[in-house]
CSV table of C-alpha atoms and ligand atoms in Angstrom, one decimal:
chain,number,residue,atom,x,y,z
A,1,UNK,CA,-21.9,-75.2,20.2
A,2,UNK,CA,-23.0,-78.8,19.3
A,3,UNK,CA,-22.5,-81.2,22.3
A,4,UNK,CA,-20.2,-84.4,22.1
A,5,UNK,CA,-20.8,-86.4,19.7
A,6,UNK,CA,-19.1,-90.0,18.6
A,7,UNK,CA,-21.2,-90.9,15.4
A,8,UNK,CA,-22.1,-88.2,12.9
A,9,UNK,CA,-20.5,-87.1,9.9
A,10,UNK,CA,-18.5,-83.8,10.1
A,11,UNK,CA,-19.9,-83.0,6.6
A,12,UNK,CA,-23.4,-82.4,8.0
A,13,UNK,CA,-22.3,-80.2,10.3
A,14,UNK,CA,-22.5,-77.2,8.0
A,15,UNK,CA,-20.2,-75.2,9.5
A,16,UNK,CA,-17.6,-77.6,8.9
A,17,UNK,CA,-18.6,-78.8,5.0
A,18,UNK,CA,-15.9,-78.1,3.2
A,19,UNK,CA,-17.7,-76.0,0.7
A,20,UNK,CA,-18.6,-73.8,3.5
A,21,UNK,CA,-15.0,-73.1,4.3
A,22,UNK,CA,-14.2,-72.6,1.1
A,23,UNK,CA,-16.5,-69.7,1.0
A,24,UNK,CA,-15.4,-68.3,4.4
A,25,UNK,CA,-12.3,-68.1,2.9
A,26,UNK,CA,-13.2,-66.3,-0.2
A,27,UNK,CA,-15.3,-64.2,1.9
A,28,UNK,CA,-12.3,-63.6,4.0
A,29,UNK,CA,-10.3,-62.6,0.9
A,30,UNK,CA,-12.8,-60.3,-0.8
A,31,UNK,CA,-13.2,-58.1,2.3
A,32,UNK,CA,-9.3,-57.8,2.1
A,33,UNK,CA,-9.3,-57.2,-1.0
A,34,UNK,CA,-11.5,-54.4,-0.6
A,35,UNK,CA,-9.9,-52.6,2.2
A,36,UNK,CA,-7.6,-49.8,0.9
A,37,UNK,CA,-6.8,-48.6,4.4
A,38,UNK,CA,-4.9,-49.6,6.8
A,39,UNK,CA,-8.5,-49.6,9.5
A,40,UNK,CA,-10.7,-50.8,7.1
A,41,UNK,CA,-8.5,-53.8,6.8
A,42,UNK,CA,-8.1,-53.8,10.6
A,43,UNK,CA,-12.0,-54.2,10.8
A,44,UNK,CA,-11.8,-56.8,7.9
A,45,UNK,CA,-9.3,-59.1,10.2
A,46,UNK,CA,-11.6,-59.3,13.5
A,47,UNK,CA,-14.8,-59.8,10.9
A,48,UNK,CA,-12.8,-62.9,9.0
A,49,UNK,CA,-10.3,-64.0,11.9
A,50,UNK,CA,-11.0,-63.3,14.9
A,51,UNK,CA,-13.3,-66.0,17.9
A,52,UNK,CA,-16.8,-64.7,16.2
A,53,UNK,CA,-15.9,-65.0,12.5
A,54,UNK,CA,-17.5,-68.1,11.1
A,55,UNK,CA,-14.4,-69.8,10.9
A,56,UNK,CA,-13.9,-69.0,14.2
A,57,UNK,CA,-17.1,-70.0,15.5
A,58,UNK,CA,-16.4,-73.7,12.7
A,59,UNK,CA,-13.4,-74.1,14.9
A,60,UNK,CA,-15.3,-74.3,17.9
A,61,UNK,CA,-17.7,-77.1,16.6
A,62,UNK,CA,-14.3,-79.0,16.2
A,63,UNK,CA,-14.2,-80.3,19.8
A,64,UNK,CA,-18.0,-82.0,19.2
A,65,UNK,CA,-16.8,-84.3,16.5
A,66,UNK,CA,-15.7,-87.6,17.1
A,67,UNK,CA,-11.6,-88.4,16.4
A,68,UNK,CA,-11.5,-88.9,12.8
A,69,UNK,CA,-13.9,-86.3,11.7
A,70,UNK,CA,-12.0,-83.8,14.3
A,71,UNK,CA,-9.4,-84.6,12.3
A,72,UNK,CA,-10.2,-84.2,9.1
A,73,UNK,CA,-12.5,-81.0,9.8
A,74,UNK,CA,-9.1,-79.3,12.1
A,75,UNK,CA,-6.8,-80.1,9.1
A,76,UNK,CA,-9.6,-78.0,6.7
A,77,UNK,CA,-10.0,-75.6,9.1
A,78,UNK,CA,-6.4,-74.9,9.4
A,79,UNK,CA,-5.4,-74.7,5.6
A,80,UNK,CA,-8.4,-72.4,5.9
A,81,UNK,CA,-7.2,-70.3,8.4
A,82,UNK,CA,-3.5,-70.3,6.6
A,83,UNK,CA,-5.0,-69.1,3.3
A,84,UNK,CA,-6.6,-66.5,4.8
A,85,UNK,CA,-3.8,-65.6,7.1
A,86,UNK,CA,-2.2,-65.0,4.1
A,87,UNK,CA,-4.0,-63.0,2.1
A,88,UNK,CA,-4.3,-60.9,5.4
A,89,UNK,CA,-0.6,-60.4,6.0
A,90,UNK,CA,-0.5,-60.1,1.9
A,91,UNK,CA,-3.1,-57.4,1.5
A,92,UNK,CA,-1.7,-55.9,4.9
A,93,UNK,CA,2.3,-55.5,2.9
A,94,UNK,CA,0.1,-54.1,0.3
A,95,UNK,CA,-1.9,-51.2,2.5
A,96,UNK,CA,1.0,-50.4,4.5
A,97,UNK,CA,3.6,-49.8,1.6
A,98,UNK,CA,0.3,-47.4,-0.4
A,99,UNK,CA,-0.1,-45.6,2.6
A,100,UNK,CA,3.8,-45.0,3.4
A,101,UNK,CA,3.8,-44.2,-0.4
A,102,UNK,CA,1.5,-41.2,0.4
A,103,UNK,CA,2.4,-39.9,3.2
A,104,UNK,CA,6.5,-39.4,2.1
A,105,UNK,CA,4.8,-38.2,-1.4
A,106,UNK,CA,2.2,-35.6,0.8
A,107,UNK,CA,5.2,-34.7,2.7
A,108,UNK,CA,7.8,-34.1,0.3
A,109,UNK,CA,10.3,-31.5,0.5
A,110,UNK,CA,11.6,-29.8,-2.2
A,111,UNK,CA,14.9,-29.0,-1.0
A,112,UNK,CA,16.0,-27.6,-4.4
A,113,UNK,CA,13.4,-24.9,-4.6
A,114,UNK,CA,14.5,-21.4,-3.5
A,115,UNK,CA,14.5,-20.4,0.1
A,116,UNK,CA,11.9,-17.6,0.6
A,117,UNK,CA,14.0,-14.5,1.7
A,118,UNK,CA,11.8,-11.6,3.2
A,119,UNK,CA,13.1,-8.4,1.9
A,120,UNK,CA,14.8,-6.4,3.9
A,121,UNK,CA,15.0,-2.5,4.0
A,122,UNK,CA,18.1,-0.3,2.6
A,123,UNK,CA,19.8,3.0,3.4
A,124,UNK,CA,18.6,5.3,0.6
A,125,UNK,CA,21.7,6.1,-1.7
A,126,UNK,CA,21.5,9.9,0.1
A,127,UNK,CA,21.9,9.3,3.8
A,128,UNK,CA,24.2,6.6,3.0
A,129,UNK,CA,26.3,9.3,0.8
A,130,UNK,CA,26.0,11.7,3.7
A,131,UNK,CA,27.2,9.2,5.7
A,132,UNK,CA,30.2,8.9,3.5
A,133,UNK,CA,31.4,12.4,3.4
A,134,UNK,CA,30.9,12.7,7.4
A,135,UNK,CA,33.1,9.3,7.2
A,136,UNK,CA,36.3,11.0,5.6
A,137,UNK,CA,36.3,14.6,7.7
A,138,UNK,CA,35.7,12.6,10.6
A,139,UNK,CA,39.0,10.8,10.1
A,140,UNK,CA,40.6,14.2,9.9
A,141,UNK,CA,39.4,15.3,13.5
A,142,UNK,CA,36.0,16.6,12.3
A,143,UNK,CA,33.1,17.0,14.3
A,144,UNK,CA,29.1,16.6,12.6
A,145,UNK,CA,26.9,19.3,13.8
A,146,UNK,CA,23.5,19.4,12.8
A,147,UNK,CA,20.8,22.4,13.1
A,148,UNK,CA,17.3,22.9,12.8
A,149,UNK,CA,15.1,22.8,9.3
A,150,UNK,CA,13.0,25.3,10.5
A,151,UNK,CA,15.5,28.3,10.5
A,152,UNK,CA,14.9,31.5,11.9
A,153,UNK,CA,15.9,34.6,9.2
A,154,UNK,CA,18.4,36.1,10.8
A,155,UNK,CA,20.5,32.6,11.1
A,156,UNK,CA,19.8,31.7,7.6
A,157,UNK,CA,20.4,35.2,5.9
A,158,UNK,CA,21.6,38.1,8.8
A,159,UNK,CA,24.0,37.1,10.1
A,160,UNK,CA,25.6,35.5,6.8
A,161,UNK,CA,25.2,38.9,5.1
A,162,UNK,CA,22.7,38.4,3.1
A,163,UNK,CA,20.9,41.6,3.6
A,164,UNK,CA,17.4,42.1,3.4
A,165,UNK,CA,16.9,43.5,-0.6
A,166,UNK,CA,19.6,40.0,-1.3
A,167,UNK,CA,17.6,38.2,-3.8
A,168,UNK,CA,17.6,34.8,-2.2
A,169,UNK,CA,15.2,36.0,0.5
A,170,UNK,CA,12.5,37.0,-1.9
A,171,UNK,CA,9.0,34.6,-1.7
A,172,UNK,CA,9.7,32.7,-4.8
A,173,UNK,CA,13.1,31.7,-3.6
A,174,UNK,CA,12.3,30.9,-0.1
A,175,UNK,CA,9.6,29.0,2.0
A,176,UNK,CA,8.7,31.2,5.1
A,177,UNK,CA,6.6,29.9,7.6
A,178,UNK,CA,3.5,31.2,9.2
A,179,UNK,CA,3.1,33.6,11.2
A,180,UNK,CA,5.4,36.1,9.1
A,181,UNK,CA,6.0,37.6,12.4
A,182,UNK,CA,7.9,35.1,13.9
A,183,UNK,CA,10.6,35.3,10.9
A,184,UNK,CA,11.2,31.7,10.7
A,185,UNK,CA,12.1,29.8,7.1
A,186,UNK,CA,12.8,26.2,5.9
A,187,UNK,CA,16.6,26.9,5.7
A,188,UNK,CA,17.1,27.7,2.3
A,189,UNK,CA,21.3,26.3,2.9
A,190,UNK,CA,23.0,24.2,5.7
A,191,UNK,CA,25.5,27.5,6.2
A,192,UNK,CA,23.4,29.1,9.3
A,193,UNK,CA,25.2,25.3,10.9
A,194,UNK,CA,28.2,27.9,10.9
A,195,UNK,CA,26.7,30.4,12.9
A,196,UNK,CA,25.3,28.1,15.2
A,197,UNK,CA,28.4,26.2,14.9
A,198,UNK,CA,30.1,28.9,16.4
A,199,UNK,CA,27.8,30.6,18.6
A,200,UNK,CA,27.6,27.0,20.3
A,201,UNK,CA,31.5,25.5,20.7
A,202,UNK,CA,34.4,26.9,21.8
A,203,UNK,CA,37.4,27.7,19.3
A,204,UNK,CA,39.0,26.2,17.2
A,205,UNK,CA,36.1,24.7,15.2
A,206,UNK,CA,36.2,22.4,12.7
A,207,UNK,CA,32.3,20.8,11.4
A,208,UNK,CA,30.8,19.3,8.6
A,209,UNK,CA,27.1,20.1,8.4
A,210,UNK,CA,24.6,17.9,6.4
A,211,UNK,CA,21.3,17.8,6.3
A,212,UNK,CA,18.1,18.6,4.7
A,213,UNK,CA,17.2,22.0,2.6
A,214,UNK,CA,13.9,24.2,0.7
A,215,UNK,CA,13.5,26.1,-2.0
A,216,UNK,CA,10.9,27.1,-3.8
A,217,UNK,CA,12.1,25.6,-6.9
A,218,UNK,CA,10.8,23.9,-9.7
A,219,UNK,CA,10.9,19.9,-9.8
A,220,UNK,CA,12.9,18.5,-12.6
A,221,UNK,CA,15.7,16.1,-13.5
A,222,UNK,CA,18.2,18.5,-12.2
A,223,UNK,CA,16.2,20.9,-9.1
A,224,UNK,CA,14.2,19.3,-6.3
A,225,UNK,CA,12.6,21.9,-4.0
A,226,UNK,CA,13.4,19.6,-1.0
A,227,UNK,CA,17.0,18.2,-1.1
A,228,UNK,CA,20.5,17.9,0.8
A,229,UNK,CA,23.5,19.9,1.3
A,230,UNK,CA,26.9,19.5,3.6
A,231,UNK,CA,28.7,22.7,4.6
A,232,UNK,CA,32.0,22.7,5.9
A,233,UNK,CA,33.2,25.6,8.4
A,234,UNK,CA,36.9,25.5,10.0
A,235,UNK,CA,38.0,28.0,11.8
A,236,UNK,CA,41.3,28.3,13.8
A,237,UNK,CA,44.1,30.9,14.4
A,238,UNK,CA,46.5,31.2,10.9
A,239,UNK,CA,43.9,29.6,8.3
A,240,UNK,CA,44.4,30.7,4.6
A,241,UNK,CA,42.8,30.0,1.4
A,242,UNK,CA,45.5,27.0,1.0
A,243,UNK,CA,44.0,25.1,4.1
A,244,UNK,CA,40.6,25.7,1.8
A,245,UNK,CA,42.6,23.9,-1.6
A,246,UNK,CA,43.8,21.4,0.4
A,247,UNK,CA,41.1,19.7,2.0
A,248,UNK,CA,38.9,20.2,-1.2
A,249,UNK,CA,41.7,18.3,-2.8
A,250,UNK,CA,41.6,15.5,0.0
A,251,UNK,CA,37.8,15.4,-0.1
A,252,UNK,CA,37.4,15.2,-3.9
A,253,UNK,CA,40.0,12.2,-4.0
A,254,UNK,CA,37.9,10.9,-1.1
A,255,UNK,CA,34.6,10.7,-3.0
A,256,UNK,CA,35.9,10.2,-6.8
A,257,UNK,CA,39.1,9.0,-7.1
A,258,UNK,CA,42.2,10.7,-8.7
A,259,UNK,CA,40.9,14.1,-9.8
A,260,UNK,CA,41.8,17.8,-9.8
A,261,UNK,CA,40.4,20.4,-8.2
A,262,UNK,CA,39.8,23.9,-9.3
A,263,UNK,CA,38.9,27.2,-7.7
A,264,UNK,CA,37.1,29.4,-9.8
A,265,UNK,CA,36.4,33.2,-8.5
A,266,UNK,CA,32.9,33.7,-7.4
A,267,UNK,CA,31.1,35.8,-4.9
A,268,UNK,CA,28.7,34.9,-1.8
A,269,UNK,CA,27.7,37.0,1.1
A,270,UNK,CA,29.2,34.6,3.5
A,271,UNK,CA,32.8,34.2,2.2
A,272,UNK,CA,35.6,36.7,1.0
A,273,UNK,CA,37.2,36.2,-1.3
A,274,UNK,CA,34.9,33.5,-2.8
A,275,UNK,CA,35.1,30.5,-5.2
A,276,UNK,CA,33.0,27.8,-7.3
A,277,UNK,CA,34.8,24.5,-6.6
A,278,UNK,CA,35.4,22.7,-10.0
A,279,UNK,CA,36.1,18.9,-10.2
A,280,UNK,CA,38.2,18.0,-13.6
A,281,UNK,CA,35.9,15.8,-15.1
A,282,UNK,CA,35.9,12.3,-14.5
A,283,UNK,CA,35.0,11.2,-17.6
A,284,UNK,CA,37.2,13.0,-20.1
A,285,UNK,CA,39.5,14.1,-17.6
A,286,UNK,CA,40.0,17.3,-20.1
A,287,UNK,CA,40.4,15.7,-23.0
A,288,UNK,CA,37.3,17.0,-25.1
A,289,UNK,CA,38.5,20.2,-24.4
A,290,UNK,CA,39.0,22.1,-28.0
A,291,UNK,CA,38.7,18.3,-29.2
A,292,UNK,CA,35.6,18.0,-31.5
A,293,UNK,CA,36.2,14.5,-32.4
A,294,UNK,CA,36.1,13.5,-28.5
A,295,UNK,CA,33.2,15.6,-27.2
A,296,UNK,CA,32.1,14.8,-23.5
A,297,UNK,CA,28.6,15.0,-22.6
A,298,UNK,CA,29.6,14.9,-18.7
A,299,UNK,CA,31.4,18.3,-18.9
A,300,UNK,CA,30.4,19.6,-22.3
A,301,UNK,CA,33.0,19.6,-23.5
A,302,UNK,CA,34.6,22.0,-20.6
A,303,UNK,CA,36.9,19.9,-19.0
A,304,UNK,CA,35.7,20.8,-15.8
A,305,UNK,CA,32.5,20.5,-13.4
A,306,UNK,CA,31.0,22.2,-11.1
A,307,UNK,CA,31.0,20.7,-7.7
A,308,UNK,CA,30.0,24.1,-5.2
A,309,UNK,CA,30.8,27.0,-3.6
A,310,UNK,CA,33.7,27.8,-0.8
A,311,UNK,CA,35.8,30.8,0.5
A,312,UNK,CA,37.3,32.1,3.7
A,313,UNK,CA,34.9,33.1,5.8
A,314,UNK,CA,33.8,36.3,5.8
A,315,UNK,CA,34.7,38.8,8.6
A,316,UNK,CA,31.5,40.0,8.9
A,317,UNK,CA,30.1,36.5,9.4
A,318,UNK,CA,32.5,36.0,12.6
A,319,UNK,CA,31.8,39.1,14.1
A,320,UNK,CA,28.1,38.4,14.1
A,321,UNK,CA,29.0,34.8,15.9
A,322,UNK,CA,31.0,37.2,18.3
A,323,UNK,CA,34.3,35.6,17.0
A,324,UNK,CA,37.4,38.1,16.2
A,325,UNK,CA,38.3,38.2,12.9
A,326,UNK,CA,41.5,39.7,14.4
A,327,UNK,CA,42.7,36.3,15.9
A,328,UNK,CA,40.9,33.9,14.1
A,329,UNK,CA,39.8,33.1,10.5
A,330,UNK,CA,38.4,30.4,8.5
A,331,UNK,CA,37.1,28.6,5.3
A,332,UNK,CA,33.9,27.5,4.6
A,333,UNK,CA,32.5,25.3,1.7
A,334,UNK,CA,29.1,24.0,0.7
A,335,UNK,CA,27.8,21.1,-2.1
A,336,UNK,CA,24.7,19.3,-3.0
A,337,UNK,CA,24.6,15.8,-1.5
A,338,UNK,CA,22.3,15.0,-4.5
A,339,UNK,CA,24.8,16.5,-7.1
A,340,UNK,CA,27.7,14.9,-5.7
A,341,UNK,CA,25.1,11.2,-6.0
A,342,UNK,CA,24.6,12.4,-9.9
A,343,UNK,CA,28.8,12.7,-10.5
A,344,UNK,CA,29.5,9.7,-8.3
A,345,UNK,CA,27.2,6.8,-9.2
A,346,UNK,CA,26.2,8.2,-12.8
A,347,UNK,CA,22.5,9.5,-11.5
A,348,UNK,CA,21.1,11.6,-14.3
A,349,UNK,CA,17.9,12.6,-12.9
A,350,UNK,CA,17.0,14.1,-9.4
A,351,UNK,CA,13.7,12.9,-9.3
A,352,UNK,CA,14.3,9.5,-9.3
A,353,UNK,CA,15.8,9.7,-5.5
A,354,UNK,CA,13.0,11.1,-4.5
A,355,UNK,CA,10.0,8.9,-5.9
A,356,UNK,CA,11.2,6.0,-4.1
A,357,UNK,CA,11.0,3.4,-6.8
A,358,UNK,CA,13.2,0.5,-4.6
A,359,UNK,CA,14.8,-0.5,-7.9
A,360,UNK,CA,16.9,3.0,-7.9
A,361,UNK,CA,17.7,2.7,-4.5
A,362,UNK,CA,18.7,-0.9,-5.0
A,363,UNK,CA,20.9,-0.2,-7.9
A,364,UNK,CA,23.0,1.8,-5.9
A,365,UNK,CA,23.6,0.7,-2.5
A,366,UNK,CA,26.7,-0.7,-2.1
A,367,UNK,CA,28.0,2.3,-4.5
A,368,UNK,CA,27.4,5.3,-2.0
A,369,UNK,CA,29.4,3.4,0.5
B,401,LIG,N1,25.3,28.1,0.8
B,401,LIG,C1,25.6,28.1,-0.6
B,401,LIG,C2,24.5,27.6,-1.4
B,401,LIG,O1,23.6,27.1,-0.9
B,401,LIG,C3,26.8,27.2,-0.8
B,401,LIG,C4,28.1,27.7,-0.2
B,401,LIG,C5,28.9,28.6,-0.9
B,401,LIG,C6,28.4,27.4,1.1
B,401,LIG,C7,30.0,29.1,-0.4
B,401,LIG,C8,29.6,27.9,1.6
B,401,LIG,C9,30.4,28.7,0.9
B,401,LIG,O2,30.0,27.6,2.9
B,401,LIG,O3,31.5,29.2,1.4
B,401,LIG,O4,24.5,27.8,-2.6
């Protein structure tokens, strides 16, 4: 800093001329200009305003002027510094309203675009269908019993009377499993749940069986060789062949609505007498019958469909679960859990509930319950 001073001219103090001033300021201005962030123009302020910018170091040469000139050169110096104040504070509006700009625009929410929903996992259309049938015989008092996949032969053919030349217990019918000695097969039926049923609980009984079956069968639209049955066994003192019609009828309303049920004479081992259950058919509800104009693909043209097998049980069968056929007897039925999926939700081919294309499954859940 210049010392006191009473005679010389403020002009000749260069930091003071007013050209020089003027170029501070545009100085001042340009580097505003040229900040585009809100730092840069932070550094730009203590380089132009601040005690060591040159019109901070002019205002300190003020004090070594004499009155008049300290005049003069303090007026200059402060329309100097209020230019440049506001450029700052203009340039600084400027920065701060970009940078706000960009960071609401960089953190926009889009509030309209669809939430992202993981997928969850769905009962297949099967267990959900078992789960159904269980449903309505355990509002009548039923109880579920389940047995094992791996069956031994006696359970799944001896003591149902199938004998050892019966057909069904040839290789190409049945999967048996290694070692042959041990005379074990993939249960070709969910009936040996009767034998177990009753071999295990005391009397009366009254079960529903589903589960899992093999066969050695092809694999087409209408035969799986690895699919699902439910068996029904009840046995109690006084039980006839009506008991049988009337909880087929029950169950059949139960799974499709307002149809008709009817026995047709049949034979298995297990039951005696024996019958295929029939379902009047849904679609035509007998109308194609003799009726050319109106055939019926469902039923072909039959009027009826058929649904699976039932009888009263078998004497034989109860002795060899050391019941008395003398005191007791029963009815028994058995259906396809995948057949009963085909009539109910309009499922034309087997295979597709077992590839596991989600789009099968998700077409019918909601439907099986
Ligand atoms: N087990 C038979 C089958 O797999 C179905 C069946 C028929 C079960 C008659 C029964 C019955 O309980 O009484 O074809």
């Amino acid at each position: 800093m210049s010392g006191p001073n009473k005679s010389y001219d403020p002009v000749e103090v260069t930091p003071l001329n007013a050209e020089e001033i003027d170029r501070f300021v545009t100085e001042a201005i340009a580097a505003f200009a040229a900040a585009t962030t809100v730092a840069e123009l932070k550094e730009a302020r203590i380089a132009h305003t601040g005690d060591r910018s040159p019109l901070g170091l002019a205002n300190r040469e003020i004090g070594a002027l004499p009155p008049q000139a300290r005049k003069d050169a303090g007026k200059r110096i402060g329309q100097a510094r209020g230019r440049v104040n506001q450029a700052l504070a203009a340039r600084d509006a400027e920065i701060s309203a970009a940078e706000l700009e960009a960071t609401l625009r960089a953190e926009r929410v889009d509030v309209t675009l669809p939430v992202a929903t993981a997928p969850v996992g769905a009962r297949h259309p099967i267990s959900g269908l078992m789960d159904l049938v269980s449903d309505v015989f355990v509002a009548m008092g039923w109880e579920i019993e389940e047995g094992p996949e791996a069956e031994s032969e006696w359970t799944n053919f001896d003591a149902l009377n199938l004998n050892v030349d019966h057909p069904a217990r040839t290789m190409q019918d049945t999967l048996f499993l290694d070692p042959p000695s041990d005379h074990l097969v993939l249960r070709t039926h969910t009936s040996p749940v009767q034998i177990r049923s009753l071999l295990n609980r005391d009397l009366p009984v009254y079960v529903l069986c589903p589960g899992k079956v093999y066969r050695a069968d092809e694999f087409d639209a209408t035969h799986v060789p690895v699919f699902h049955q439910f068996e029904g066994l009840c046995v109690d003192k006084g039980i006839t062949l009506g008991h049988l019609k009337g909880t087929l009828d029950h169950f059949a309303r139960a799974m499709f609505g307002d149809v008709k049920t009817r026995l047709r004479p049949s034979y298995f081992p297990f039951t005696e007498p024996s019958a295929e259950v029939d379902l009047e058919c849904f679609v035509c509800h007998g109308e194609s019958v003799n009726n050319p104009d109106r055939p019926c693909r469902t039923c072909s043209s039959e009027g009826w469909i058929e649904w699976g097998g039932c009888g009263v049980v078998n004497p034989r069968v109860l002795i060899a679960a050391g019941v008395d056929p003398e005191v007791y007897s029963g009815f028994a039925f058995g259906m396809g859990v995948e057949r009963t999926l085909m009539f109910r939700n309009s499922a034309a081919d087997m295979r597709d509930m077992v590839e596991g294309d989600l789009r099968f499954s998700r077409s019918l859940i909601g439907q099986a319950r």
